[in-house]
PDB file of N, CA and C in Angstrom:
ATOM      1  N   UNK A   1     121.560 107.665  95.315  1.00  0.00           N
ATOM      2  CA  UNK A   1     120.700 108.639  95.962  1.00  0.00           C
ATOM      3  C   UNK A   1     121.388 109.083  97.251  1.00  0.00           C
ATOM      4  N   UNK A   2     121.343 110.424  97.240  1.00  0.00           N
ATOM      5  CA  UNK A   2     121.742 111.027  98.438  1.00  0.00           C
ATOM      6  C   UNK A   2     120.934 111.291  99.579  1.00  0.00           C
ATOM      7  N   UNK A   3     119.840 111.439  99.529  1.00  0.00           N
ATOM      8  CA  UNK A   3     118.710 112.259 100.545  1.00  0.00           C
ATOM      9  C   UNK A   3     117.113 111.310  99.735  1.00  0.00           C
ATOM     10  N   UNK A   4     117.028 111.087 101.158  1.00  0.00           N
ATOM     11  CA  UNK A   4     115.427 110.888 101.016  1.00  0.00           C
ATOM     12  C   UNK A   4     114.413 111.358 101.920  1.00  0.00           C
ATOM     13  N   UNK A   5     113.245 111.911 101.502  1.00  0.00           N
ATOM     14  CA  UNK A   5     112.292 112.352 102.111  1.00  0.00           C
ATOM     15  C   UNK A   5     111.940 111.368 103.216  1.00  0.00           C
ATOM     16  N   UNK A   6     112.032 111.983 104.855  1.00  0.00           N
ATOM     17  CA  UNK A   6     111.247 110.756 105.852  1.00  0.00           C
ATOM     18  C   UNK A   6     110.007 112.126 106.754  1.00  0.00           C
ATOM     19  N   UNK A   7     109.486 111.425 107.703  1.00  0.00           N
ATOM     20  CA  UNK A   7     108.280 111.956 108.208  1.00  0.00           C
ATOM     21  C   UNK A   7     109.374 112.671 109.479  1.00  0.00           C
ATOM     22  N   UNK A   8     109.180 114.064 109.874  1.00  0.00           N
ATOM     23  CA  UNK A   8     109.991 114.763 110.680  1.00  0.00           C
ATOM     24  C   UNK A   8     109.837 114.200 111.952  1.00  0.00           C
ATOM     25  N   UNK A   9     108.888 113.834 112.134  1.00  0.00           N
ATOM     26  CA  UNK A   9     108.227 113.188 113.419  1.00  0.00           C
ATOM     27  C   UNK A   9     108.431 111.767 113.548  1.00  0.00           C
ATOM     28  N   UNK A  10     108.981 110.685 112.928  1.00  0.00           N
ATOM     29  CA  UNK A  10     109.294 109.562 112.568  1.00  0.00           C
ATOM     30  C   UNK A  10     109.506 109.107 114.063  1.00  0.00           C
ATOM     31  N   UNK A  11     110.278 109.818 114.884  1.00  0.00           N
ATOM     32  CA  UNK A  11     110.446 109.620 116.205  1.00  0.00           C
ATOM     33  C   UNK A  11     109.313 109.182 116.842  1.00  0.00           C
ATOM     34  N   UNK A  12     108.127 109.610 116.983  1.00  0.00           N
ATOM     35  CA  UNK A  12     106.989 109.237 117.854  1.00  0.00           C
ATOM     36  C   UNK A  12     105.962 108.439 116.864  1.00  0.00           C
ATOM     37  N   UNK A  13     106.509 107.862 115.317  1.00  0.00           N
ATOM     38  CA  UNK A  13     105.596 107.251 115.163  1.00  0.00           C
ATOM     39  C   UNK A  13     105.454 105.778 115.839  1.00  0.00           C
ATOM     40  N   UNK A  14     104.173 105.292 115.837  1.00  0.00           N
ATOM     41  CA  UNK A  14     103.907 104.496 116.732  1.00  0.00           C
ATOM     42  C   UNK A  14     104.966 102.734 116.226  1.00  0.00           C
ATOM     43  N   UNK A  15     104.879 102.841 115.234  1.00  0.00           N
ATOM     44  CA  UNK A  15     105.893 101.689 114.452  1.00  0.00           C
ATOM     45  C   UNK A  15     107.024 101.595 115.091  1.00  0.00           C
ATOM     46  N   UNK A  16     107.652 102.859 115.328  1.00  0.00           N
ATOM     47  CA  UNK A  16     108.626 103.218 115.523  1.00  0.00           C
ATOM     48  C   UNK A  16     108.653 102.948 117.193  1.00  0.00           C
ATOM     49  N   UNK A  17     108.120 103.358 117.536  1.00  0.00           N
ATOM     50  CA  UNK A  17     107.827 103.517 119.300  1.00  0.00           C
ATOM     51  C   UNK A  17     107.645 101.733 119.754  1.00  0.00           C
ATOM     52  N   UNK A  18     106.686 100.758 118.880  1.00  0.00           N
ATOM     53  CA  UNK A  18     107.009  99.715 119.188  1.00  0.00           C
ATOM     54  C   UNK A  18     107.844  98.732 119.208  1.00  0.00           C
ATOM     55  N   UNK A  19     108.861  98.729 118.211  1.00  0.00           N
ATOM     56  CA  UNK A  19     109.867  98.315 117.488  1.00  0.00           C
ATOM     57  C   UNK A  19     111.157  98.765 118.860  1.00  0.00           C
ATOM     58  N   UNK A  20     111.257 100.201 119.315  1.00  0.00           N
ATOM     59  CA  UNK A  20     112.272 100.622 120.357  1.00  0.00           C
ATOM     60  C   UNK A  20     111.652 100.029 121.676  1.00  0.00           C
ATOM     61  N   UNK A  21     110.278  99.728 121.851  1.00  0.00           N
ATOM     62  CA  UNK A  21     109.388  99.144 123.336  1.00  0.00           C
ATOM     63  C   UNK A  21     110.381  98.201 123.179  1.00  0.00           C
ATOM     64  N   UNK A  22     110.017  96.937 122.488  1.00  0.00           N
ATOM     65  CA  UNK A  22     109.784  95.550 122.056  1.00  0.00           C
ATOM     66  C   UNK A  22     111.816  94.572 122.450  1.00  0.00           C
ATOM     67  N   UNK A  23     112.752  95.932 121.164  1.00  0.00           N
ATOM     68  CA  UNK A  23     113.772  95.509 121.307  1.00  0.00           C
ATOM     69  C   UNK A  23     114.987  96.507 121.541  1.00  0.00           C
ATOM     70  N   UNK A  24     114.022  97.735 121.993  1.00  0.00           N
ATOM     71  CA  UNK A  24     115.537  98.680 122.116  1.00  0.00           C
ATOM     72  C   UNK A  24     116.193  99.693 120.840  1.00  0.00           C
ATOM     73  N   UNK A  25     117.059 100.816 121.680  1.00  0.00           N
ATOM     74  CA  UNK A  25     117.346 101.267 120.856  1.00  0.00           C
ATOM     75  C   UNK A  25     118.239 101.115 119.078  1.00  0.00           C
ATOM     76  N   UNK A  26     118.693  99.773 119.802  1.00  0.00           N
ATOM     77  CA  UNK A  26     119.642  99.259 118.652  1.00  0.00           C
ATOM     78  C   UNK A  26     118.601  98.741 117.608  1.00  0.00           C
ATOM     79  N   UNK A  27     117.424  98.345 118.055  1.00  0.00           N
ATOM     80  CA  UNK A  27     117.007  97.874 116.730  1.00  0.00           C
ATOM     81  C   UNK A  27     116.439  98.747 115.874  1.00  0.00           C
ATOM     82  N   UNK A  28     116.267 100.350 116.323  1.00  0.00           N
ATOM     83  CA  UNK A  28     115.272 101.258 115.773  1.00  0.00           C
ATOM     84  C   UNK A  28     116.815 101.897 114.755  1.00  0.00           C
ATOM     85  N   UNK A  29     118.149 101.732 115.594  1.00  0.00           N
ATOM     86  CA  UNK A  29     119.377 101.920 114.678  1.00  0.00           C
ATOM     87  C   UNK A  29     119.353 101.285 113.341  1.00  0.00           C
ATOM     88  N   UNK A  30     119.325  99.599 113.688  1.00  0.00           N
ATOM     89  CA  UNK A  30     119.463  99.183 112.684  1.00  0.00           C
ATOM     90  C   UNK A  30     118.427  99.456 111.302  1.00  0.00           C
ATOM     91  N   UNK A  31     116.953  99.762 111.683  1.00  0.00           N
ATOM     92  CA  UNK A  31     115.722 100.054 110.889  1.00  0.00           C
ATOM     93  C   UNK A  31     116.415 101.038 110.030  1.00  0.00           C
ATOM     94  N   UNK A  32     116.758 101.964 111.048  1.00  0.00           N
ATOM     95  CA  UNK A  32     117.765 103.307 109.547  1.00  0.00           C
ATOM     96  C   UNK A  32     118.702 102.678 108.816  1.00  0.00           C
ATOM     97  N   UNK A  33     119.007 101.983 109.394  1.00  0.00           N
ATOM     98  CA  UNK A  33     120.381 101.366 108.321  1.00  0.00           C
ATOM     99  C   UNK A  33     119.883 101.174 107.292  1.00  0.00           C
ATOM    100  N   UNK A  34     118.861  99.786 107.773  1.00  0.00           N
ATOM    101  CA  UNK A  34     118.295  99.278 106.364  1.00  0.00           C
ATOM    102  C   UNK A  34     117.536  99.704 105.245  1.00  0.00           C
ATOM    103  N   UNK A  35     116.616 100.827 105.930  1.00  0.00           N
ATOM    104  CA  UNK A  35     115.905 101.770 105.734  1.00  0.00           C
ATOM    105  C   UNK A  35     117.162 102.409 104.391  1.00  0.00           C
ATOM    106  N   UNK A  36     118.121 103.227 105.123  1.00  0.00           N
ATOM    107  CA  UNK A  36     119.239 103.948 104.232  1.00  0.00           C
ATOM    108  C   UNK A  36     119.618 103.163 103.053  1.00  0.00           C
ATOM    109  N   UNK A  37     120.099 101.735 103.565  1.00  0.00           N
ATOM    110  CA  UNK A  37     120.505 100.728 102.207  1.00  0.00           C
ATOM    111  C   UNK A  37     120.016 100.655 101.426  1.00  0.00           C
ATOM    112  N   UNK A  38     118.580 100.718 101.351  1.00  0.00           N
ATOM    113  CA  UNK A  38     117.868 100.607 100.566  1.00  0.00           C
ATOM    114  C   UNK A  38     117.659 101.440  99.683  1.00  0.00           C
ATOM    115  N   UNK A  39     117.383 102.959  99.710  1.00  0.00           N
ATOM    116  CA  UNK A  39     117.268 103.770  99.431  1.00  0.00           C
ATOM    117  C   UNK A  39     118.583 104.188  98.251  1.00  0.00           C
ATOM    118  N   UNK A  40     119.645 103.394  98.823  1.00  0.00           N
ATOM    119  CA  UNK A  40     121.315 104.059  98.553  1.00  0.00           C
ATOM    120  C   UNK A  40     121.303 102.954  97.229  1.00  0.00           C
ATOM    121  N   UNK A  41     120.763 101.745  97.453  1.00  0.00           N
ATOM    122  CA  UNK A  41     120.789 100.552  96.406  1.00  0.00           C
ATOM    123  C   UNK A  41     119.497 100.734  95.198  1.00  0.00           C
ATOM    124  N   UNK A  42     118.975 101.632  95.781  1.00  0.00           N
ATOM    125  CA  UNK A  42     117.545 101.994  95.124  1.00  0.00           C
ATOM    126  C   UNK A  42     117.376 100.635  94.407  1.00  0.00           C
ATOM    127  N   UNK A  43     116.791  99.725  95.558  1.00  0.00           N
ATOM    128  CA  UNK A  43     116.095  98.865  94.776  1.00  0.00           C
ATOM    129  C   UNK A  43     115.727  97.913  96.095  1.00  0.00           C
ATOM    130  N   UNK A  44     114.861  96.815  96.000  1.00  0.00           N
ATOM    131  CA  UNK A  44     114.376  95.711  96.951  1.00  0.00           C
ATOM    132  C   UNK A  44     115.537  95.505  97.993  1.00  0.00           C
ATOM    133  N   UNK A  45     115.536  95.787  99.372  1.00  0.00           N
ATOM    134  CA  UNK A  45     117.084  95.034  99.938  1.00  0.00           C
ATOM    135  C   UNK A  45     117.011  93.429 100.501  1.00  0.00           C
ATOM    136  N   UNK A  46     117.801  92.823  99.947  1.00  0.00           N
ATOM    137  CA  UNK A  46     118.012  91.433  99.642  1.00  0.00           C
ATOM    138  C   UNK A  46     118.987  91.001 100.804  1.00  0.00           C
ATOM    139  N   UNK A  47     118.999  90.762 102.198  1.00  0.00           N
ATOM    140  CA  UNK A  47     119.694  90.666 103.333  1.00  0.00           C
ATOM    141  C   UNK A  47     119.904  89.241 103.662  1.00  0.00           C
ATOM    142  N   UNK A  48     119.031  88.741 103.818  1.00  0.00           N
ATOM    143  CA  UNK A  48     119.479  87.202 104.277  1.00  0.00           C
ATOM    144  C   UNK A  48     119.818  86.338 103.714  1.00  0.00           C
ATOM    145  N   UNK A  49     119.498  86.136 102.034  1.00  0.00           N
ATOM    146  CA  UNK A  49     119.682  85.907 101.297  1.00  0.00           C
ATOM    147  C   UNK A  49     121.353  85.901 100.381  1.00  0.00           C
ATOM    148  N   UNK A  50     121.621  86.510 101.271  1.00  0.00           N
ATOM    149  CA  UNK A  50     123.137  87.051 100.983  1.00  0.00           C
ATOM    150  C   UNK A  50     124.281  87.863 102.305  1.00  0.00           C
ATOM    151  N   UNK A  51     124.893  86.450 102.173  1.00  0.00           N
ATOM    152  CA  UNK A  51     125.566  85.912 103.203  1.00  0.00           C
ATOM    153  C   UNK A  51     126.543  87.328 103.762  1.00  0.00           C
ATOM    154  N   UNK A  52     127.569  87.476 103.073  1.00  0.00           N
ATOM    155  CA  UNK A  52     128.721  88.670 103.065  1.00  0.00           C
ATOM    156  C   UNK A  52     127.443  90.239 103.478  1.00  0.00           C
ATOM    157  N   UNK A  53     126.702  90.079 102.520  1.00  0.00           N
ATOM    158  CA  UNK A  53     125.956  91.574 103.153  1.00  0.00           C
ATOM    159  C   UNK A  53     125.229  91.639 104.616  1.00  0.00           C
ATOM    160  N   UNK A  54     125.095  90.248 104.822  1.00  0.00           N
ATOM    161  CA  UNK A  54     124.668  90.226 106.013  1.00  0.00           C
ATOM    162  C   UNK A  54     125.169  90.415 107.412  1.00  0.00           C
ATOM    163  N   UNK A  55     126.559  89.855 106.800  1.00  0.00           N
ATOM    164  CA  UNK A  55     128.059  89.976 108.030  1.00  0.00           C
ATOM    165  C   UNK A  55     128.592  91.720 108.361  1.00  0.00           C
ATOM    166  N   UNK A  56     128.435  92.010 106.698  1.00  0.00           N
ATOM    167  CA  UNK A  56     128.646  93.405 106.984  1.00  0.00           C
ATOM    168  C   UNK A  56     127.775  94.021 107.777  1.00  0.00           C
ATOM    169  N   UNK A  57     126.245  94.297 107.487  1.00  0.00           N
ATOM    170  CA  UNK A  57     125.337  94.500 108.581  1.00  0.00           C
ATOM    171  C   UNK A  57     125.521  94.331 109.560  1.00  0.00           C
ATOM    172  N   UNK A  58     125.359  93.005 110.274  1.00  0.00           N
ATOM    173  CA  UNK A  58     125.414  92.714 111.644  1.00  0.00           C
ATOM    174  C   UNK A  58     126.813  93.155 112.187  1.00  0.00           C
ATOM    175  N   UNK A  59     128.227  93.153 111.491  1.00  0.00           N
ATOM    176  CA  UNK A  59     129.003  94.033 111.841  1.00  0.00           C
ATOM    177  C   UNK A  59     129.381  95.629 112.250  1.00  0.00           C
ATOM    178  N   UNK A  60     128.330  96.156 111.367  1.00  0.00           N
ATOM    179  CA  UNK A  60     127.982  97.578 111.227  1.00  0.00           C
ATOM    180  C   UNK A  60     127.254  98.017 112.911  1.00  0.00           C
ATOM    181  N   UNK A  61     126.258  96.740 113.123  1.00  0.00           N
ATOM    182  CA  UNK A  61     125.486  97.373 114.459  1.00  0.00           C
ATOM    183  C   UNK A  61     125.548  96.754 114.975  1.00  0.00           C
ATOM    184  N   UNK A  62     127.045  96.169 115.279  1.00  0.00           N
ATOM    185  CA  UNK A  62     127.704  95.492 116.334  1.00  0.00           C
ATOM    186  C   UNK A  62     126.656  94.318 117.411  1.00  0.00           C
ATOM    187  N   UNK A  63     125.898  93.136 116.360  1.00  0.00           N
ATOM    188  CA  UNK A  63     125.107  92.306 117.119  1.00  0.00           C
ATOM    189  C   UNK A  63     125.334  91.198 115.971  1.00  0.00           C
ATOM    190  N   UNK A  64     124.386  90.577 116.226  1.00  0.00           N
ATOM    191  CA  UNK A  64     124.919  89.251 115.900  1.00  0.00           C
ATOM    192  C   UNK A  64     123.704  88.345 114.647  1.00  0.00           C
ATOM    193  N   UNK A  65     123.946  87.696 113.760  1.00  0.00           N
ATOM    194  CA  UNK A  65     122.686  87.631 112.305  1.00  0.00           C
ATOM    195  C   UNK A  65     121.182  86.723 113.141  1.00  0.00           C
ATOM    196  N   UNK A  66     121.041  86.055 114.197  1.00  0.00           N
ATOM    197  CA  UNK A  66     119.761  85.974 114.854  1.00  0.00           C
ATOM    198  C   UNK A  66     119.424  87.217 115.996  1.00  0.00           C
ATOM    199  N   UNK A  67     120.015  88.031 116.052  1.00  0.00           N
ATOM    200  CA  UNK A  67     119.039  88.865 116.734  1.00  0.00           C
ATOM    201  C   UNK A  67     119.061  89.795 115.481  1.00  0.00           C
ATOM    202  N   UNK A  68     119.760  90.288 114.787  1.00  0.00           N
ATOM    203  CA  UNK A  68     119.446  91.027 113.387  1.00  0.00           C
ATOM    204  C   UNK A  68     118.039  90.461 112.677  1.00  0.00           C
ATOM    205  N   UNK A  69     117.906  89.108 112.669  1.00  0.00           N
ATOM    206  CA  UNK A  69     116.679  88.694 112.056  1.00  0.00           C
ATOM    207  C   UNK A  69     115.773  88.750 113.218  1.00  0.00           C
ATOM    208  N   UNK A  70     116.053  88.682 114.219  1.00  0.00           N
ATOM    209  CA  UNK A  70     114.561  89.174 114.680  1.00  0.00           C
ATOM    210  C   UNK A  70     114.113  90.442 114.834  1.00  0.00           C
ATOM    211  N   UNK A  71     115.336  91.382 115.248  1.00  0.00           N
ATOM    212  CA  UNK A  71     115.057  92.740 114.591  1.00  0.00           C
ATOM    213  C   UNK A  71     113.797  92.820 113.317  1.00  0.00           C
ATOM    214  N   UNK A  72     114.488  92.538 112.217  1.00  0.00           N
ATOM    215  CA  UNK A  72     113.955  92.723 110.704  1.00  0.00           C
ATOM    216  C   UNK A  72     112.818  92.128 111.157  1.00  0.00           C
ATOM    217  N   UNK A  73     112.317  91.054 111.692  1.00  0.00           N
ATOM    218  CA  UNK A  73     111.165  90.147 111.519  1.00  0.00           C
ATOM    219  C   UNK A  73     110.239  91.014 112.520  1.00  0.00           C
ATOM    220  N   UNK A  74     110.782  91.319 113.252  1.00  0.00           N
ATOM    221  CA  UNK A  74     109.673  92.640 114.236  1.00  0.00           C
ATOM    222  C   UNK A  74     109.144  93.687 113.363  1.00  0.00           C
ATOM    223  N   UNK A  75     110.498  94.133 112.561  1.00  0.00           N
ATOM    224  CA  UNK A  75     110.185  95.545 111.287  1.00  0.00           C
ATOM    225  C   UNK A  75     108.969  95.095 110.592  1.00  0.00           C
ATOM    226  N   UNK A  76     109.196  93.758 110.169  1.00  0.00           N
ATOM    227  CA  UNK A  76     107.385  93.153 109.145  1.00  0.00           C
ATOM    228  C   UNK A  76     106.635  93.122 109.512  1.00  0.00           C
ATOM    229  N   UNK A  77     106.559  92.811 110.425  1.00  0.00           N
ATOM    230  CA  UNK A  77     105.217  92.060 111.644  1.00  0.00           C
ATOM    231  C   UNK A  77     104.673  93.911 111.922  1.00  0.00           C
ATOM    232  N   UNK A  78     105.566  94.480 112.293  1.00  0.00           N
ATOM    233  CA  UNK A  78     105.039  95.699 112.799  1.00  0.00           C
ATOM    234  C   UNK A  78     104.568  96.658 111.445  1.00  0.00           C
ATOM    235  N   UNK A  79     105.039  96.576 110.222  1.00  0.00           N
ATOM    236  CA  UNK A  79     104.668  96.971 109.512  1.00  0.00           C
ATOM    237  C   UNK A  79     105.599  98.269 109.000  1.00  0.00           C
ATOM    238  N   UNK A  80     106.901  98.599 109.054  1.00  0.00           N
ATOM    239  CA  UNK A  80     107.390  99.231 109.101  1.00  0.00           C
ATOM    240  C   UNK A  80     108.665  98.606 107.658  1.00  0.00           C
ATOM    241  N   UNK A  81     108.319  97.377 107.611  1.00  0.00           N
ATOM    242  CA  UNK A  81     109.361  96.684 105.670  1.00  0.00           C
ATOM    243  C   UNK A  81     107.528  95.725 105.431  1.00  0.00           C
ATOM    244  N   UNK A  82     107.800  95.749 104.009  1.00  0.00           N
ATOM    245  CA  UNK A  82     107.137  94.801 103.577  1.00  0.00           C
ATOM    246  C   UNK A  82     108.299  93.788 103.260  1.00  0.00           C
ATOM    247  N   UNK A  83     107.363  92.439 102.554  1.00  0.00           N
ATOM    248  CA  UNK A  83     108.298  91.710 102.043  1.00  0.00           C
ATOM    249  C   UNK A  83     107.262  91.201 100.707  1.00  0.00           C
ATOM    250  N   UNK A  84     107.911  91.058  99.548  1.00  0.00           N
ATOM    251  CA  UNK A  84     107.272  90.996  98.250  1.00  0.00           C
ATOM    252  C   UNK A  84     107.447  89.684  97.712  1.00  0.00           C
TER     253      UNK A  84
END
């Protein structure tokens, strides 16, 4: 998949707005990433669980795999990933 439909306004949604309060701009970066991966893998994204994809990630947005998971763990809590 090339393109996916998002909300034009995504910027001021409030998910969004807490997630950049809470931890900054890097973590609202990384949300697209994962957000994108997902979309690109069209299917569940499977991150912690798998070691090498995870390095790549946290390499990608230049931080480190415990603040990446608390990133992600803010994304749930806030409601912005489920987890199944």
């Amino acid at each position: 998949m090339r393109y996916f439909d998002h909300d034009v306004n995504a910027a001021n949604d409030d998910r969004i707005m807490a997630l950049r309060i809470e931890f900054g701009g890097a973590a609202v970066d990384a949300y697209w990433v994962l957000l994108e991966m997902q979309y690109q893998e069209e299917t569940e994204l499977v991150l912690f669980a798998n070691r090498h994809k995870t390095k790549a990630v946290c390499h990608r947005l230049c931080t480190d795999e415990e603040t990446l998971k608390a990133w992600v763990d803010a994304m749930i809590e806030i409601g912005l990933f489920e987890v199944s």
